Short mmCIF file of C-alpha atoms in Angstrom, two decimals:
data_model
loop_
_atom_site.label_atom_id
_atom_site.label_comp_id
_atom_site.label_asym_id
_atom_site.label_seq_id
_atom_site.Cartn_x
_atom_site.Cartn_y
_atom_site.Cartn_z
CA MET F 1 24.60 132.17 56.84
CA ASN F 2 25.83 135.60 55.73
CA GLU F 3 28.36 137.74 57.61
CA ILE F 4 25.71 139.81 59.40
CA GLU F 5 23.93 136.67 60.64
CA GLN F 6 27.25 135.22 61.81
CA LYS F 7 28.03 138.36 63.83
CA MET F 8 24.56 138.31 65.38
CA ALA F 9 24.97 134.62 66.30
CA ARG F 10 28.36 135.31 67.92
CA ARG F 11 26.91 138.21 69.88
CA LYS F 12 24.00 136.02 71.00
CA HIS F 13 26.34 133.29 72.20
CA LEU F 14 28.53 135.87 73.92
CA PHE F 15 25.49 137.39 75.62
CA ILE F 16 24.24 134.00 76.79
CA GLY F 17 27.71 132.99 77.99
CA SER F 18 28.19 136.25 79.88
CA GLY F 19 24.76 135.88 81.43
CA CYS F 20 25.56 132.38 82.64
CA ILE F 21 28.83 133.58 84.15
CA ILE F 22 27.08 136.46 85.94
CA ILE F 23 24.39 134.13 87.32
CA ALA F 24 27.04 131.65 88.49
CA LEU F 25 28.97 134.46 90.21
CA ILE F 26 25.79 135.67 91.93
CA ILE F 27 25.02 132.15 93.18
CA LEU F 28 28.62 131.65 94.34
CA SER F 29 28.58 135.00 96.15
CA PHE F 30 25.33 134.09 97.87
CA VAL F 31 26.68 130.69 99.00
CA LEU F 32 29.91 132.25 100.30
CA PHE F 33 27.97 134.99 102.09
CA ALA F 34 25.63 132.43 103.67
CA ARG F 35 28.55 130.35 104.88
CA SER F 36 30.36 133.42 106.16
CA TYR F 37 27.20 134.60 107.93
CA GLN F 38 26.71 131.21 109.53
CA ARG F 39 30.34 131.11 110.71
CA LYS F 40 30.13 134.63 112.15
CA THR F 41 26.82 134.10 113.93
CA ASP F 42 26.98 130.54 115.29
CA TYR F 43 27.53 131.63 118.90
CA ALA F 44 25.22 134.65 118.53
CA ARG F 45 22.37 132.34 117.45
CA ILE F 46 22.86 130.22 120.56
CA LYS F 47 22.83 133.30 122.75
CA GLN F 48 19.72 134.64 121.03
CA ALA F 49 17.89 131.35 121.51
CA ASN F 50 19.25 131.21 125.08
CA THR F 51 19.56 127.45 124.56
CA LEU F 52 22.53 125.11 124.18
CA ARG F 53 21.82 121.76 122.51
CA VAL F 54 24.17 118.97 123.55
CA ILE F 55 24.28 115.35 122.49
CA VAL F 56 25.74 112.93 125.03
CA GLU F 57 26.22 109.22 125.55
CA PRO F 58 24.02 107.79 128.31
CA ASN F 59 26.31 106.46 131.02
CA SER F 60 27.18 107.34 134.60
CA MET F 61 30.41 109.06 133.56
CA SER F 62 28.92 111.34 130.91
CA TYR F 63 25.24 111.92 131.58
CA GLN F 64 22.67 110.34 133.85
CA VAL F 65 19.26 111.53 135.00
CA ILE F 66 18.89 111.35 138.77
CA ASP F 67 15.39 112.77 139.01
CA ILE F 68 13.24 115.33 137.23
CA ASP F 69 15.36 118.24 138.49
CA SER F 70 18.80 116.67 138.73
CA ILE F 71 21.40 115.12 136.46
CA ALA F 72 24.86 113.65 137.03
CA GLY F 73 27.95 112.89 134.98
CA LEU F 74 31.25 114.66 134.48
CA GLN F 75 30.50 115.78 130.93
CA ALA F 76 27.00 117.00 131.80
CA LEU F 77 28.15 118.99 134.83
CA MET F 78 30.90 120.64 132.77
CA ILE F 79 28.42 121.60 130.05
CA GLN F 80 26.05 123.05 132.61
CA GLN F 81 28.86 125.12 134.08
CA PHE F 82 29.85 126.41 130.62
CA ALA F 83 26.24 127.47 129.98
CA HIS F 84 26.00 129.14 133.40
CA ASP F 85 29.25 131.06 132.90
CA HIS F 86 28.02 132.29 129.50
CA GLN F 87 24.54 133.27 130.72
CA ILE F 88 22.79 130.59 128.67
CA ASP F 89 19.75 129.61 130.71
CA LYS F 90 18.69 126.38 129.02
CA VAL F 91 20.69 123.26 128.22
CA VAL F 92 18.94 120.55 126.22
CA PHE F 93 20.65 117.17 126.58
CA ILE F 94 19.95 114.60 123.88
CA THR F 95 21.12 111.05 124.52
CA GLU F 96 22.41 108.86 121.71
CA PRO F 97 24.25 105.56 122.27
CA ASN F 98 25.57 105.39 118.68
CA LEU F 99 28.53 107.69 118.08
CA SER F 100 28.12 107.68 114.28
CA ALA F 101 24.52 108.83 114.67
CA ALA F 102 25.62 111.47 117.18
CA ILE F 103 28.19 112.87 114.73
CA ASP F 104 25.54 112.97 111.99
CA SER F 105 23.28 115.03 114.28
CA LEU F 106 26.16 117.41 114.95
CA LEU F 107 26.97 117.88 111.26
CA GLN F 108 23.27 118.36 110.43
CA ASN F 109 23.16 121.20 112.97
CA LYS F 110 20.60 119.41 115.14
CA VAL F 111 22.89 119.96 118.15
CA ASP F 112 25.63 122.43 119.05
CA ILE F 113 28.11 120.26 120.96
CA LEU F 114 28.91 116.57 121.05
CA ALA F 115 30.10 115.91 124.63
CA TRP F 116 31.40 112.37 124.34
CA HIS F 117 34.40 110.24 125.20
CA ILE F 118 36.01 110.91 121.82
CA PRO F 119 39.70 110.15 121.31
CA ILE F 120 41.41 112.63 119.01
CA TYR F 121 42.16 111.02 115.65
CA ASN F 122 43.76 113.12 112.91
CA GLN F 123 41.62 111.56 110.19
CA MET F 124 38.47 112.76 111.96
CA ARG F 125 39.65 116.39 111.79
CA GLN F 126 38.43 116.44 108.18
CA LYS F 127 34.91 115.83 109.44
CA ILE F 128 34.56 117.46 112.88
CA SER F 129 36.25 120.14 114.93
CA TYR F 130 37.76 119.14 118.26
CA SER F 131 37.86 121.25 121.38
CA ILE F 132 41.10 121.37 123.31
CA PRO F 133 41.57 118.10 125.25
CA VAL F 134 39.14 117.72 128.14
CA PHE F 135 40.94 114.79 129.77
CA THR F 136 43.05 111.76 128.91
CA SER F 137 41.91 108.17 128.96
CA ARG F 138 42.43 104.85 127.21
CA GLN F 139 40.43 101.86 126.07
CA MET F 140 40.36 98.80 128.31
CA LEU F 141 39.46 95.17 127.83
CA ILE F 142 36.62 94.08 130.08
CA GLN F 143 36.56 90.40 131.05
CA ARG F 144 35.69 88.24 134.02
CA GLN F 145 38.29 87.97 136.75
CA LYS F 146 40.75 85.12 136.47
CA ALA F 147 39.40 82.00 138.16
CA PRO F 148 40.66 78.42 138.58
CA ASN F 149 39.28 75.88 136.10
CA ASP F 150 37.66 78.59 133.96
CA SER F 151 37.53 77.35 130.37
CA ILE F 152 37.61 80.93 129.03
CA ALA F 153 41.11 82.31 128.59
CA PHE F 154 42.03 85.30 130.75
CA ILE F 155 43.67 87.92 128.50
CA SER F 156 46.71 89.46 130.14
CA ASN F 157 48.36 90.97 127.05
CA GLN F 158 47.20 92.15 123.65
CA LEU F 159 48.76 89.26 121.73
CA GLU F 160 46.27 86.90 123.37
CA LEU F 161 43.38 88.65 121.61
CA ALA F 162 44.21 86.78 118.40
CA ASN F 163 41.13 84.99 117.03
CA LYS F 164 38.93 86.22 119.87
CA ASP F 165 35.46 87.78 119.61
CA VAL F 166 35.56 91.28 121.12
CA TYR F 167 32.36 93.28 121.61
CA ILE F 168 32.02 97.05 121.32
CA LEU F 169 29.34 99.72 121.35
CA PRO F 170 27.68 100.60 118.03
CA GLY F 171 29.67 103.15 116.06
CA ALA F 172 32.49 103.22 118.63
CA PHE F 173 35.96 104.45 117.68
CA TYR F 174 37.27 101.35 119.41
CA ARG F 175 36.75 99.49 116.15
CA GLN F 176 39.58 101.45 114.56
CA ARG F 177 41.92 100.71 117.45
CA LEU F 178 41.07 97.00 117.37
CA ASN F 179 41.66 96.88 113.61
CA ASN F 180 45.05 98.52 114.13
CA LEU F 181 45.80 96.10 116.95
CA ALA F 182 44.99 93.14 114.71
CA GLU F 183 47.53 94.47 112.21
CA GLU F 184 50.11 94.91 114.97
CA ILE F 185 49.76 91.37 116.30
CA GLY F 186 49.52 89.86 112.81
CA ASP F 187 46.29 87.97 113.45
CA SER F 188 42.53 88.37 113.36
CA ILE F 189 40.38 89.98 116.05
CA TYR F 190 36.66 89.48 115.43
CA ILE F 191 34.90 92.73 116.27
CA LYS F 192 31.22 92.52 117.14
CA GLU F 193 28.77 95.38 117.79
CA ILE F 194 25.80 95.13 120.14
CA PRO F 195 22.99 97.26 118.66
CA ASN F 196 21.48 99.97 120.88
CA ALA F 197 23.82 99.08 123.76
CA VAL F 198 25.34 101.32 126.42
CA PRO F 199 28.48 100.44 128.42
CA SER F 200 26.55 98.91 131.31
CA ASP F 201 24.82 96.57 128.85
CA LEU F 202 28.16 95.24 127.64
CA LEU F 203 29.44 94.72 131.16
CA LYS F 204 26.24 92.92 132.17
CA MET F 205 26.61 90.57 129.21
CA VAL F 206 30.16 89.73 130.31
CA VAL F 207 28.99 89.05 133.87
CA ASP F 208 26.18 86.82 132.59
CA ARG F 209 28.61 84.96 130.26
CA HIS F 210 26.72 85.91 127.12
CA ILE F 211 30.00 87.35 125.86
CA ASP F 212 33.55 87.01 127.16
CA TYR F 213 35.38 90.19 126.10
CA ALA F 214 34.26 93.78 125.66
CA VAL F 215 35.99 97.13 125.23
CA CYS F 216 35.12 100.20 127.28
CA ASP F 217 36.60 103.58 128.05
CA GLU F 218 38.73 103.35 131.20
CA PHE F 219 36.93 106.01 133.22
CA VAL F 220 33.47 104.82 132.23
CA ALA F 221 34.44 101.28 133.24
CA ARG F 222 36.04 102.47 136.47
CA VAL F 223 32.77 104.11 137.55
CA LEU F 224 30.70 101.06 136.59
CA LEU F 225 33.01 98.55 138.27
CA LYS F 226 32.33 100.21 141.61
CA LYS F 227 28.82 98.80 141.43
CA GLU F 228 28.27 95.51 143.18
CA GLU F 229 26.85 93.80 140.09
CA PHE F 230 30.10 94.34 138.20
CA GLN F 231 32.68 93.56 140.88
CA THR F 232 33.49 90.16 139.35
CA LEU F 233 34.91 91.92 136.27
CA ASP F 234 38.50 92.82 135.42
CA MET F 235 39.78 95.82 133.46
CA SER F 236 43.53 95.44 133.92
CA THR F 237 44.41 94.92 130.25
CA ALA F 238 44.67 98.06 128.10
CA ILE F 239 44.16 97.83 124.36
CA SER F 240 45.30 101.40 123.63
CA PHE F 241 47.81 103.88 124.90
CA THR F 242 46.65 106.96 126.81
CA GLN F 243 44.97 109.41 124.45
CA ASN F 244 43.56 112.92 124.56
CA TYR F 245 39.76 113.06 124.64
CA SER F 246 37.80 116.11 123.50
CA TRP F 247 34.36 117.43 122.70
CA ALA F 248 33.33 117.68 119.05
CA LEU F 249 31.82 120.64 117.21
CA ASN F 250 30.53 121.36 113.75
CA PRO F 251 33.37 122.86 111.65
CA ASN F 252 30.99 125.69 110.70
CA THR F 253 30.84 126.95 114.30
CA PRO F 254 34.31 128.45 114.87
CA ILE F 255 33.14 131.14 117.29
CA LEU F 256 31.45 128.58 119.53
CA CYS F 257 34.60 126.44 119.35
CA ASP F 258 36.77 129.42 120.31
CA SER F 259 34.42 130.24 123.21
CA ILE F 260 34.55 126.67 124.50
CA ASN F 261 38.33 126.48 124.20
CA ALA F 262 38.82 129.78 126.01
CA TRP F 263 36.52 128.61 128.80
CA LEU F 264 38.09 125.14 129.05
CA SER F 265 41.61 126.56 129.28
CA VAL F 266 40.56 128.28 132.53
CA TYR F 267 38.02 125.80 133.89
CA LEU F 268 40.26 122.73 133.58
CA GLU F 269 42.69 124.38 136.00
CA SER F 270 40.03 125.23 138.56
CA LYS F 271 39.43 123.61 141.95
CA GLU F 272 35.81 123.02 140.97
CA TYR F 273 36.84 120.89 138.02
CA ASN F 274 39.44 118.99 140.05
CA THR F 275 36.76 118.14 142.59
CA ILE F 276 34.27 116.65 140.13
CA TYR F 277 37.08 115.01 138.14
CA ARG F 278 38.23 113.12 141.25
CA GLN F 279 34.62 112.30 142.08
CA TYR F 280 34.01 110.58 138.77
CA THR F 281 37.41 109.14 137.93
CA GLY F 282 38.93 108.41 141.32
CA VAL F 283 42.16 110.00 140.06
CA ASP F 284 43.88 112.72 142.08
#
């Protein structure tokens, strides 16, 4: 190859390399613009659609259908009030008993808010955005009340969970707490999931002696234990300390998150919230 051919080859390579760089920059700019546009318009899109999509867990504390025109549940009533205060006419509630599946729906932008009993864990901040804390709660052991001559041990402290089967909801964060608890007590806790279950299913299985120990959020259990069918159950043993619970949002919806936080900071101090909070939790 003579000198002229070498120069032409270098220029060709330089041209191709420059072209590739320019194309890559154009693609990068488009991706960054798309992400920026999405972040700046997340709340505007909800307002334009006049619809708020919310995924909830089906239980009497969070969301429950009373009849065709009426729903109940602390989380659901709060969401409805948020929509009303922001002139959003339609709220679509989607029920999902599996928290992992609910988070996937949130991250896939199938819903706007995950209104769940979600304890705030730092490691989850890499995956989801949390609202400011909505309330505090803890995780409780559900078992049958202590009775004479019962062959099943009544658990009065966490150390007694060693080598016990403990049942939880599918995808529940309680698994992490139980794993940590097993490390703390220096023994095994055998964690079992009941597929497609809701809290009332777990409690019914304890009543019917299909299982002996289950874990449930304190406020959810408190509401359920008021029902006659569950009054033989005990929830006096905590397996976690009191934690902050929040709603979850897609990290790409910062404006919606800011709107929710601004609203919550006012609403959580209101008489209206205090009224429904006492109604559902029994706490003054």
